[in-house]
Amino acid sequence: MGSNWQPPPGLLDGVGGQPASATAAAAQGAAAALAWADPRSLHHAGRRSDGLLAAARRSIADSVSAAAGTTIHADEVYFTPSALAAQTIALAGCPGPVVMSAVETAALLDLGDLRDHSQVIGVDAAGRVDVGAFGQAAAGKAIAALQLANSEVGTCQPIEHVAAASPGLPILMDATGGLGRIQLPTGWAMLTAGAGGWAGPAGVAILVVRRGGRWGSPPASERGLLGGFADIPGAVGAATALAELSAEQDAQHDQAFANIELLRAGIASKITDVEVLGDGVWRLPHILTFSVLYVSGEALVLELDKRGFAVASGSACVAEEARPSHVLAAMGAYTGGNIRISLPLGCTTETVEGFLDALPDAVAAVRADN
Amino acid sequence: MDPQIWLDERGRRCPLPIIALNRAAMEHPAGTVIALLSDDPAATFDVPAWCRLKNATLLSESAPPDGGAGSVFHVQVTAAT
C-alpha cells in the first residue's frame, strides 16, 4: 500500500495538493501529445480530442457510480476549471434563493448571499448542520447547498436526512475532499468536486447533474465542457487519478482512518490545553483539526515546518488574515492556535508517528515565547 | 457586577489577549470578574470558547465605554478555571 502515491515525507497538508501518481501523470502526459486540438473541430485531430474527452467522462461516471452505488451516465458528467466554477454554473441553473449550511466554502456562501431571501443554517459543535432548521428553511427556496463533508474539520453532513426533510428541493452537494474517500449518500441532484481532492490536477473539477432534475443540461455546456474548460489532458489525468483511487478506496480509507484515530488520541494525551475538533467517527478518513491554546496558529505552522512537517491553519493571528476560519467560528470552536492535518494519499503511519513525536516540542517552543 | 480587573489588550492579536485573560484568571480567586478589552477579530470567538474550555463564565460582551473599536468581555473566574 502507498505504492501508487509517493507524497514527500512530512506532508500533512494533502488538501493543499500532492504530487500526482506515476500512472495519472503518465496518462496526462500521453493525452497532452494527442489531445491538443479543439474537440469541436470536425477534422481528424479534433475528433481525437473529442474521443479522449468522451473516454474521460465515461471513466469519471464509472468512478462516481461505484462511490454512489448507482449508475451515473457519462452525459451527466461535466468538466470545469474549478469547483467554484462548477458551483457557479450549477447555481445558475436554479435561479432563486439558496438554503445552505454555515460551513460551506466561503466562496459558495458569498454566491448564495447575492440572492435575496437566501438563508444560512447553523451547525453544532462538531460542524454538523441542523437538519430540522434546514428542512424548515427549505420552503420557498430554489436550491440547497450542502457539502458531503467539511474539508477543514472532516465532519460528514446528513445529506440523506436533509433530502428527506426538504422533498423536491434539489441539493447541490460539494463533494470536494470526499469523492474517492468515502461512499456517496443518495438524495443529491448535483455534485461538484475539485480533482485536487483525489490527487488529480489542481485546475480540473467536475460537475455531475443527475437526470430528471429541473434542467436537462447545465447552461453553456458544450460536449461536457463548462466555464471555458479546455484542458482535455487535465481531464484525462483527473479521470485516471480518480479511477486509480476508486480501485483502492477501501484500503486507503482504512489506513487513513486509523492514522487519524492515532493522531486524535495522541494529540489529546500529549498536549495540555488543546481542543481536538470535529466528529471522531462520522468523518472523512484523512482530516483532523485541533486548536492549541496560548499559541499563534501561524507560529505553530512555522515551528512544525522547521521540524519537517507541512500542515495548515484556520487561525487568524497575523494581520494579513482579517478573520479566523468561518467553519471554526460557526462551530463555536476555539480558533486560535489552530492546525489542520489532511493526510495525502500514501501517507504512512511512520509519518504520523513522527508528527506526534515532534508536536509537543513545537508547541513548547511557541509557548516559551509567550 | 463591576469588574475588579481591567485588561486593555487593544491592538494585540491572538493569542495575546487570551494569554492575558488566562494569566489574570490564574492570579485571582474564584468569583473575580475580569473585564477584557480587545479589538482582535478572533476574540469574539475565542473568549467564549476559552470560557467554555476553562469553565469560566462569560457574563457579557458589550461595546467599549469610549465608543472605540472592539468589545469588552466580562468574565467571571470560577473555582474550576
Short mmCIF file of C-alpha atoms in Angstrom, two decimals:
data_model
loop_
_atom_site.label_atom_id
_atom_site.label_comp_id
_atom_site.label_asym_id
_atom_site.label_seq_id
_atom_site.Cartn_x
_atom_site.Cartn_y
_atom_site.Cartn_z
CA MET A 1 0.00 0.00 0.00
CA GLY A 2 1.17 3.53 -0.62
CA SER A 3 2.98 2.38 -3.71
CA ASN A 4 0.74 4.31 -6.12
CA TRP A 5 1.30 7.62 -4.32
CA GLN A 6 4.64 8.85 -3.04
CA PRO A 7 3.97 12.04 -1.07
CA PRO A 8 7.02 13.90 0.20
CA PRO A 9 7.98 12.94 3.77
CA GLY A 10 6.28 15.14 6.35
CA LEU A 11 3.45 16.28 4.05
CA LEU A 12 0.32 16.51 6.21
CA ASP A 13 -1.48 19.09 4.08
CA GLY A 14 -2.82 16.82 1.33
CA VAL A 15 -5.83 19.10 0.78
CA GLY A 16 -3.34 21.73 -0.34
CA GLY A 17 -2.05 19.38 -3.04
CA GLN A 18 0.20 16.38 -3.53
CA PRO A 19 2.21 15.02 -6.46
CA ALA A 20 0.21 13.01 -8.99
CA SER A 21 0.71 9.25 -9.04
CA ALA A 22 3.00 7.92 -11.77
CA THR A 23 0.00 6.38 -13.55
CA ALA A 24 -2.04 9.59 -13.58
CA ALA A 25 0.96 11.71 -14.59
CA ALA A 26 1.76 9.32 -17.46
CA ALA A 27 -1.85 9.29 -18.69
CA GLN A 28 -1.99 13.08 -18.62
CA GLY A 29 1.36 13.36 -20.41
CA ALA A 30 0.28 10.92 -23.11
CA ALA A 31 -3.01 12.78 -23.58
CA ALA A 32 -1.13 16.07 -23.93
CA ALA A 33 0.62 14.71 -27.04
CA LEU A 34 -2.69 13.57 -28.56
CA ALA A 35 -5.47 15.89 -27.39
CA TRP A 36 -4.18 19.33 -28.35
CA ALA A 37 -6.97 20.19 -30.80
CA ASP A 38 -10.38 21.73 -30.10
CA PRO A 39 -12.79 18.81 -29.56
CA ARG A 40 -15.48 20.70 -31.51
CA SER A 41 -13.35 20.65 -34.67
CA LEU A 42 -14.50 18.17 -37.29
CA HIS A 43 -11.03 17.30 -38.57
CA HIS A 44 -9.09 14.22 -37.51
CA ALA A 45 -7.17 15.83 -34.61
CA GLY A 46 -10.37 17.42 -33.30
CA ARG A 47 -12.18 14.08 -33.32
CA ARG A 48 -9.24 12.53 -31.46
CA SER A 49 -9.56 15.19 -28.72
CA ASP A 50 -13.29 14.56 -28.59
CA GLY A 51 -12.73 10.82 -28.22
CA LEU A 52 -10.35 11.30 -25.29
CA LEU A 53 -12.75 13.75 -23.65
CA ALA A 54 -15.61 11.26 -24.02
CA ALA A 55 -13.46 8.49 -22.52
CA ALA A 56 -12.59 10.74 -19.54
CA ARG A 57 -16.28 11.48 -18.95
CA ARG A 58 -17.11 7.76 -19.05
CA SER A 59 -14.29 6.99 -16.63
CA ILE A 60 -15.43 9.68 -14.15
CA ALA A 61 -19.03 8.43 -14.48
CA ASP A 62 -17.86 4.88 -13.66
CA SER A 63 -15.90 6.04 -10.59
CA VAL A 64 -18.77 8.18 -9.29
CA SER A 65 -21.18 5.28 -9.95
CA ALA A 66 -19.03 2.98 -7.81
CA ALA A 67 -18.95 5.55 -4.98
CA ALA A 68 -22.68 6.29 -5.23
CA GLY A 69 -23.84 2.70 -5.61
CA THR A 70 -26.00 3.75 -8.54
CA THR A 71 -25.45 4.33 -12.25
CA ILE A 72 -24.19 7.77 -13.25
CA HIS A 73 -24.14 8.23 -17.04
CA ALA A 74 -21.27 9.80 -18.94
CA ASP A 75 -23.50 12.58 -20.22
CA GLU A 76 -24.27 13.59 -16.61
CA VAL A 77 -20.57 14.49 -16.10
CA TYR A 78 -19.06 17.88 -16.98
CA PHE A 79 -15.54 19.24 -16.63
CA THR A 80 -14.85 22.75 -15.31
CA PRO A 81 -11.67 24.62 -14.31
CA SER A 82 -12.56 24.74 -10.58
CA ALA A 83 -15.07 23.50 -8.02
CA LEU A 84 -16.21 27.12 -7.66
CA ALA A 85 -16.88 27.36 -11.42
CA ALA A 86 -18.88 24.13 -11.16
CA GLN A 87 -20.92 25.53 -8.26
CA THR A 88 -21.47 28.86 -10.02
CA ILE A 89 -22.86 27.09 -13.09
CA ALA A 90 -24.95 24.70 -11.01
CA LEU A 91 -26.49 27.63 -9.11
CA ALA A 92 -27.12 29.48 -12.38
CA GLY A 93 -29.38 26.61 -13.42
CA CYS A 94 -31.57 27.15 -10.33
CA PRO A 95 -32.39 30.86 -10.02
CA GLY A 96 -33.84 31.90 -6.68
CA PRO A 97 -32.92 31.84 -3.01
CA VAL A 98 -30.44 29.29 -1.64
CA VAL A 99 -30.50 27.49 1.69
CA MET A 100 -27.01 26.43 2.75
CA SER A 101 -25.04 25.37 5.79
CA ALA A 102 -22.81 27.83 7.63
CA VAL A 103 -19.77 25.66 6.89
CA GLU A 104 -19.90 25.66 3.07
CA THR A 105 -16.86 27.20 1.41
CA ALA A 106 -16.60 30.97 1.88
CA ALA A 107 -16.93 31.47 -1.88
CA LEU A 108 -20.17 29.46 -2.04
CA LEU A 109 -21.60 31.37 0.93
CA ASP A 110 -20.76 34.62 -0.90
CA LEU A 111 -22.55 33.38 -4.05
CA GLY A 112 -25.64 32.38 -2.05
CA ASP A 113 -25.69 35.70 -0.21
CA LEU A 114 -26.01 37.52 -3.55
CA ARG A 115 -29.56 36.17 -3.81
CA ASP A 116 -32.43 37.74 -1.88
CA HIS A 117 -34.05 35.54 0.78
CA SER A 118 -31.15 33.08 0.90
CA GLN A 119 -30.66 31.51 4.32
CA VAL A 120 -27.65 30.12 6.19
CA ILE A 121 -28.29 27.26 8.65
CA GLY A 122 -26.08 26.84 11.69
CA VAL A 123 -24.11 23.78 12.78
CA ASP A 124 -23.46 22.01 16.07
CA ALA A 125 -20.11 21.85 17.89
CA ALA A 126 -18.95 19.04 15.58
CA GLY A 127 -19.81 21.10 12.49
CA ARG A 128 -22.95 19.16 11.51
CA VAL A 129 -25.87 21.13 10.10
CA ASP A 130 -29.19 21.29 11.97
CA VAL A 131 -31.47 19.04 9.87
CA GLY A 132 -34.71 20.39 11.37
CA ALA A 133 -33.78 24.01 10.75
CA PHE A 134 -32.57 23.14 7.23
CA GLY A 135 -35.88 21.44 6.42
CA GLN A 136 -37.89 24.36 7.77
CA ALA A 137 -35.88 26.82 5.70
CA ALA A 138 -36.36 24.75 2.52
CA ALA A 139 -39.82 26.19 1.80
CA GLY A 140 -39.65 28.79 -0.94
CA LYS A 141 -36.02 28.07 -1.82
CA ALA A 142 -34.82 27.21 -5.33
CA ILE A 143 -31.85 25.09 -4.29
CA ALA A 144 -30.00 23.74 -1.27
CA ALA A 145 -26.21 23.73 -1.00
CA LEU A 146 -24.78 21.20 1.43
CA GLN A 147 -21.34 19.65 1.45
CA LEU A 148 -20.69 15.91 1.62
CA ALA A 149 -18.19 16.56 4.41
CA ASN A 150 -16.22 19.52 5.64
CA SER A 151 -12.68 19.77 4.28
CA GLU A 152 -11.45 21.70 7.33
CA VAL A 153 -12.80 19.56 10.14
CA GLY A 154 -13.77 16.34 8.35
CA THR A 155 -17.31 16.06 9.73
CA CYS A 156 -19.83 14.45 7.31
CA GLN A 157 -23.16 16.17 6.66
CA PRO A 158 -26.50 14.36 6.94
CA ILE A 159 -27.33 14.68 3.22
CA GLU A 160 -29.94 11.90 3.24
CA HIS A 161 -31.76 13.31 6.27
CA VAL A 162 -31.74 16.80 4.76
CA ALA A 163 -33.08 15.40 1.47
CA ALA A 164 -35.88 13.66 3.35
CA ALA A 165 -36.65 16.85 5.31
CA SER A 166 -36.83 19.02 2.17
CA PRO A 167 -38.58 16.95 -0.51
CA GLY A 168 -38.48 18.33 -4.03
CA LEU A 169 -35.64 20.76 -3.30
CA PRO A 170 -32.56 19.98 -5.43
CA ILE A 171 -29.40 19.54 -3.34
CA LEU A 172 -26.11 20.79 -4.74
CA MET A 173 -23.52 18.66 -2.91
CA ASP A 174 -19.94 19.89 -2.66
CA ALA A 175 -18.04 16.59 -2.62
CA THR A 176 -14.56 18.11 -2.76
CA GLY A 177 -12.38 16.20 -0.34
CA GLY A 178 -14.87 13.33 -0.01
CA LEU A 179 -15.17 11.87 -3.50
CA GLY A 180 -12.84 8.87 -3.75
CA ARG A 181 -12.51 8.69 0.06
CA ILE A 182 -15.99 7.70 1.23
CA GLN A 183 -19.19 6.29 -0.26
CA LEU A 184 -21.67 8.88 -1.52
CA PRO A 185 -25.13 9.27 0.03
CA THR A 186 -28.34 9.36 -2.01
CA GLY A 187 -30.58 12.39 -2.26
CA TRP A 188 -28.37 14.87 -4.12
CA ALA A 189 -29.27 16.35 -7.51
CA MET A 190 -25.90 17.85 -8.42
CA LEU A 191 -22.37 17.13 -7.26
CA THR A 192 -19.23 19.23 -7.58
CA ALA A 193 -15.67 18.24 -6.74
CA GLY A 194 -12.17 19.52 -7.40
CA ALA A 195 -9.74 16.91 -8.74
CA GLY A 196 -7.11 18.09 -6.24
CA GLY A 197 -9.11 16.15 -3.64
CA TRP A 198 -8.12 12.85 -5.25
CA ALA A 199 -4.53 13.80 -6.20
CA GLY A 200 -5.67 14.87 -9.66
CA PRO A 201 -4.66 18.14 -11.39
CA ALA A 202 -5.47 21.32 -9.42
CA GLY A 203 -7.04 23.03 -12.46
CA VAL A 204 -9.74 20.41 -13.08
CA ALA A 205 -13.11 19.97 -11.37
CA ILE A 206 -16.28 18.10 -12.18
CA LEU A 207 -19.99 18.83 -12.07
CA VAL A 208 -22.36 15.86 -12.08
CA VAL A 209 -26.01 16.60 -12.84
CA ARG A 210 -28.48 13.79 -12.21
CA ARG A 211 -31.03 13.20 -14.96
CA GLY A 212 -34.60 14.15 -14.21
CA GLY A 213 -33.68 17.40 -12.47
CA ARG A 214 -35.08 20.83 -13.21
CA TRP A 215 -32.79 21.24 -16.18
CA GLY A 216 -31.54 18.70 -18.68
CA SER A 217 -28.08 20.11 -19.19
CA PRO A 218 -26.34 22.97 -17.40
CA PRO A 219 -26.27 26.38 -19.06
CA ALA A 220 -23.44 26.99 -21.54
CA SER A 221 -22.33 23.40 -21.80
CA GLU A 222 -20.51 22.05 -24.83
CA ARG A 223 -19.54 18.39 -25.08
CA GLY A 224 -19.14 18.10 -21.32
CA LEU A 225 -17.04 21.25 -21.04
CA LEU A 226 -18.21 24.09 -18.80
CA GLY A 227 -16.99 27.52 -17.85
CA GLY A 228 -14.43 27.73 -20.63
CA PHE A 229 -12.74 24.46 -19.70
CA ALA A 230 -10.34 23.39 -22.43
CA ASP A 231 -7.77 21.20 -20.68
CA ILE A 232 -8.53 17.75 -22.07
CA PRO A 233 -5.18 16.26 -20.95
CA GLY A 234 -6.05 17.54 -17.45
CA ALA A 235 -9.46 15.86 -17.68
CA VAL A 236 -7.72 12.60 -18.66
CA GLY A 237 -5.32 12.96 -15.71
CA ALA A 238 -8.21 13.65 -13.33
CA ALA A 239 -10.20 10.67 -14.59
CA THR A 240 -7.19 8.35 -14.34
CA ALA A 241 -6.38 9.54 -10.81
CA LEU A 242 -9.97 9.03 -9.63
CA ALA A 243 -10.17 5.55 -11.18
CA GLU A 244 -6.89 4.64 -9.50
CA LEU A 245 -8.14 5.83 -6.10
CA SER A 246 -11.56 4.22 -6.55
CA ALA A 247 -9.89 0.84 -7.08
CA GLU A 248 -8.12 1.27 -3.73
CA GLN A 249 -10.72 3.31 -1.87
CA ASP A 250 -11.33 0.82 0.92
CA ALA A 251 -7.65 0.22 1.69
CA GLN A 252 -6.79 3.94 1.56
CA HIS A 253 -9.83 4.75 3.70
CA ASP A 254 -8.99 2.24 6.41
CA GLN A 255 -5.33 3.23 6.61
CA ALA A 256 -6.09 6.96 6.76
CA PHE A 257 -8.96 6.48 9.23
CA ALA A 258 -6.69 4.53 11.60
CA ASN A 259 -3.89 7.10 11.27
CA ILE A 260 -6.25 9.97 12.14
CA GLU A 261 -7.56 7.96 15.09
CA LEU A 262 -3.96 7.61 16.26
CA LEU A 263 -3.50 11.39 15.93
CA ARG A 264 -6.75 12.27 17.71
CA ALA A 265 -5.81 10.18 20.73
CA GLY A 266 -2.12 11.14 20.67
CA ILE A 267 -2.69 14.88 20.44
CA ALA A 268 -5.22 14.87 23.29
CA SER A 269 -2.82 12.95 25.55
CA LYS A 270 0.47 14.66 24.64
CA ILE A 271 -0.56 18.34 24.67
CA THR A 272 -2.14 20.31 27.51
CA ASP A 273 -4.82 22.89 26.79
CA VAL A 274 -5.81 21.53 23.39
CA GLU A 275 -9.20 21.06 21.77
CA VAL A 276 -9.49 18.26 19.18
CA LEU A 277 -12.33 19.27 16.87
CA GLY A 278 -14.86 17.64 14.55
CA ASP A 279 -16.68 14.31 14.69
CA GLY A 280 -14.34 11.49 15.69
CA VAL A 281 -16.23 8.78 13.84
CA TRP A 282 -18.60 10.14 11.19
CA ARG A 283 -15.88 11.97 9.30
CA LEU A 284 -13.62 11.97 6.28
CA PRO A 285 -10.91 9.38 6.88
CA HIS A 286 -7.95 11.70 6.30
CA ILE A 287 -8.79 15.02 8.01
CA LEU A 288 -8.30 16.29 11.55
CA THR A 289 -8.22 19.74 13.05
CA PHE A 290 -7.32 20.86 16.56
CA SER A 291 -6.71 24.12 18.41
CA VAL A 292 -3.86 24.67 20.86
CA LEU A 293 -4.45 27.36 23.48
CA TYR A 294 -1.90 30.13 24.10
CA VAL A 295 -0.08 29.78 20.75
CA SER A 296 -0.47 31.50 17.41
CA GLY A 297 -1.59 29.07 14.69
CA GLU A 298 0.79 30.64 12.23
CA ALA A 299 3.75 30.40 14.63
CA LEU A 300 2.96 26.73 15.22
CA VAL A 301 2.76 26.04 11.46
CA LEU A 302 6.23 27.58 11.02
CA GLU A 303 7.63 25.73 14.04
CA LEU A 304 6.34 22.41 12.63
CA ASP A 305 7.72 23.32 9.21
CA LYS A 306 11.17 23.73 10.79
CA ARG A 307 10.78 20.16 12.05
CA GLY A 308 9.85 18.87 8.58
CA PHE A 309 6.04 18.77 8.81
CA ALA A 310 3.76 20.69 6.44
CA VAL A 311 0.34 21.49 7.95
CA ALA A 312 -2.35 24.16 7.51
CA SER A 313 -4.10 26.52 9.97
CA GLY A 314 -7.53 28.15 10.24
CA SER A 315 -6.38 30.77 12.74
CA ALA A 316 -6.07 34.49 12.13
CA CYS A 317 -3.21 35.51 14.39
CA VAL A 318 -1.46 37.63 11.79
CA ALA A 319 -2.57 40.92 10.34
CA GLU A 320 -2.98 39.57 6.79
CA GLU A 321 -5.85 37.33 7.88
CA ALA A 322 -8.77 39.57 8.76
CA ARG A 323 -10.88 36.82 10.31
CA PRO A 324 -10.38 33.27 11.54
CA SER A 325 -11.94 30.30 9.73
CA HIS A 326 -15.71 30.76 9.39
CA VAL A 327 -16.06 26.99 9.88
CA LEU A 328 -14.39 27.04 13.31
CA ALA A 329 -16.39 30.16 14.24
CA ALA A 330 -19.71 28.52 13.23
CA MET A 331 -18.86 25.52 15.44
CA GLY A 332 -18.14 27.76 18.42
CA ALA A 333 -14.64 26.28 18.47
CA TYR A 334 -11.51 27.96 19.76
CA THR A 335 -9.98 29.47 16.60
CA GLY A 336 -6.51 30.41 17.85
CA GLY A 337 -3.57 28.00 17.62
CA ASN A 338 -5.45 26.01 15.00
CA ILE A 339 -3.80 23.24 12.99
CA ARG A 340 -5.44 21.26 10.20
CA ILE A 341 -3.96 17.94 9.20
CA SER A 342 -5.02 16.31 5.92
CA LEU A 343 -3.23 13.07 5.11
CA PRO A 344 -2.12 12.80 1.47
CA LEU A 345 -2.80 9.53 -0.32
CA GLY A 346 0.01 7.13 0.51
CA CYS A 347 0.73 8.77 3.89
CA THR A 348 2.46 6.27 6.15
CA THR A 349 1.93 5.54 9.84
CA GLU A 350 5.63 6.43 10.33
CA THR A 351 4.92 10.00 9.17
CA VAL A 352 2.01 10.26 11.60
CA GLU A 353 4.05 8.88 14.48
CA GLY A 354 6.89 11.26 13.63
CA PHE A 355 4.46 14.16 13.79
CA LEU A 356 3.20 13.04 17.21
CA ASP A 357 6.81 12.91 18.41
CA ALA A 358 7.58 16.42 17.08
CA LEU A 359 4.37 18.20 18.16
CA PRO A 360 4.99 18.58 21.94
CA ASP A 361 8.38 20.23 21.35
CA ALA A 362 6.95 22.52 18.68
CA VAL A 363 4.12 23.62 21.00
CA ALA A 364 6.57 24.12 23.88
CA ALA A 365 8.86 26.22 21.66
CA VAL A 366 6.00 28.56 20.67
CA ARG A 367 4.65 28.76 24.24
CA ALA A 368 8.14 29.58 25.55
CA ASP A 369 7.98 32.83 23.55
CA ASN A 370 4.82 33.96 25.37
CA MET B 1 -21.31 43.04 38.78
CA ASP B 2 -18.46 45.53 38.45
CA PRO B 3 -15.17 44.08 37.25
CA GLN B 4 -12.24 44.02 39.67
CA ILE B 5 -9.62 43.68 36.93
CA TRP B 6 -9.35 45.60 33.66
CA LEU B 7 -7.20 44.25 30.85
CA ASP B 8 -6.71 46.59 27.90
CA GLU B 9 -5.50 44.32 25.11
CA ARG B 10 -6.46 46.57 22.20
CA GLY B 11 -4.01 46.46 19.32
CA ARG B 12 -2.82 42.96 20.22
CA ARG B 13 -3.64 39.91 18.11
CA CYS B 14 -4.38 36.32 19.11
CA PRO B 15 -3.21 34.58 21.18
CA LEU B 16 -2.07 37.56 23.29
CA PRO B 17 -5.50 38.67 24.64
CA ILE B 18 -6.31 35.08 25.67
CA ILE B 19 -2.90 34.65 27.30
CA ALA B 20 -3.53 37.83 29.31
CA LEU B 21 -7.02 36.62 30.28
CA ASN B 22 -5.69 33.23 31.37
CA ARG B 23 -2.88 34.82 33.40
CA ALA B 24 -5.31 37.11 35.21
CA ALA B 25 -7.69 34.20 35.87
CA MET B 26 -4.88 32.16 37.41
CA GLU B 27 -3.74 35.03 39.63
CA HIS B 28 -7.15 35.82 41.11
CA PRO B 29 -9.61 33.83 43.23
CA ALA B 30 -12.90 32.32 42.11
CA GLY B 31 -15.61 34.95 41.81
CA THR B 32 -13.29 37.62 40.42
CA VAL B 33 -14.76 39.47 37.44
CA ILE B 34 -12.30 40.41 34.72
CA ALA B 35 -13.05 42.97 32.01
CA LEU B 36 -11.08 42.29 28.82
CA LEU B 37 -10.96 44.97 26.14
CA SER B 38 -9.97 43.57 22.76
CA ASP B 39 -10.25 44.61 19.13
CA ASP B 40 -8.82 41.33 17.83
CA PRO B 41 -11.42 39.90 15.40
CA ALA B 42 -10.72 36.41 16.80
CA ALA B 43 -11.66 37.47 20.36
CA THR B 44 -15.39 37.36 19.57
CA PHE B 45 -14.99 33.60 19.04
CA ASP B 46 -12.08 32.78 21.29
CA VAL B 47 -13.18 34.44 24.55
CA PRO B 48 -16.45 32.42 24.69
CA ALA B 49 -14.57 29.25 23.63
CA TRP B 50 -11.88 29.82 26.27
CA CYS B 51 -14.60 30.30 28.93
CA ARG B 52 -16.23 27.02 27.85
CA LEU B 53 -12.91 25.13 27.94
CA LYS B 54 -11.86 26.64 31.29
CA ASN B 55 -15.27 26.57 33.00
CA ALA B 56 -15.21 30.33 33.39
CA THR B 57 -18.43 32.32 32.97
CA LEU B 58 -18.81 34.84 30.18
CA LEU B 59 -21.12 37.41 31.78
CA SER B 60 -21.39 39.80 28.85
CA GLU B 61 -19.88 41.14 25.63
CA SER B 62 -20.53 44.82 25.01
CA ALA B 63 -19.25 47.85 23.14
CA PRO B 64 -16.31 49.67 24.75
CA PRO B 65 -17.37 52.58 27.02
CA ASP B 66 -15.28 55.05 24.97
CA GLY B 67 -17.10 54.06 21.75
CA GLY B 68 -13.92 52.71 20.17
CA ALA B 69 -13.39 49.53 18.14
CA GLY B 70 -13.66 46.02 19.58
CA SER B 71 -15.55 44.68 22.59
CA VAL B 72 -15.47 44.49 26.37
CA PHE B 73 -15.83 40.94 27.67
CA HIS B 74 -16.83 40.47 31.32
CA VAL B 75 -15.55 37.10 32.50
CA GLN B 76 -16.06 35.59 35.95
CA VAL B 77 -13.41 33.24 37.27
CA THR B 78 -14.83 30.06 38.81
CA ALA B 79 -13.26 27.52 41.15
CA ALA B 80 -12.56 25.19 38.22
CA THR B 81 -10.90 27.78 35.97
#
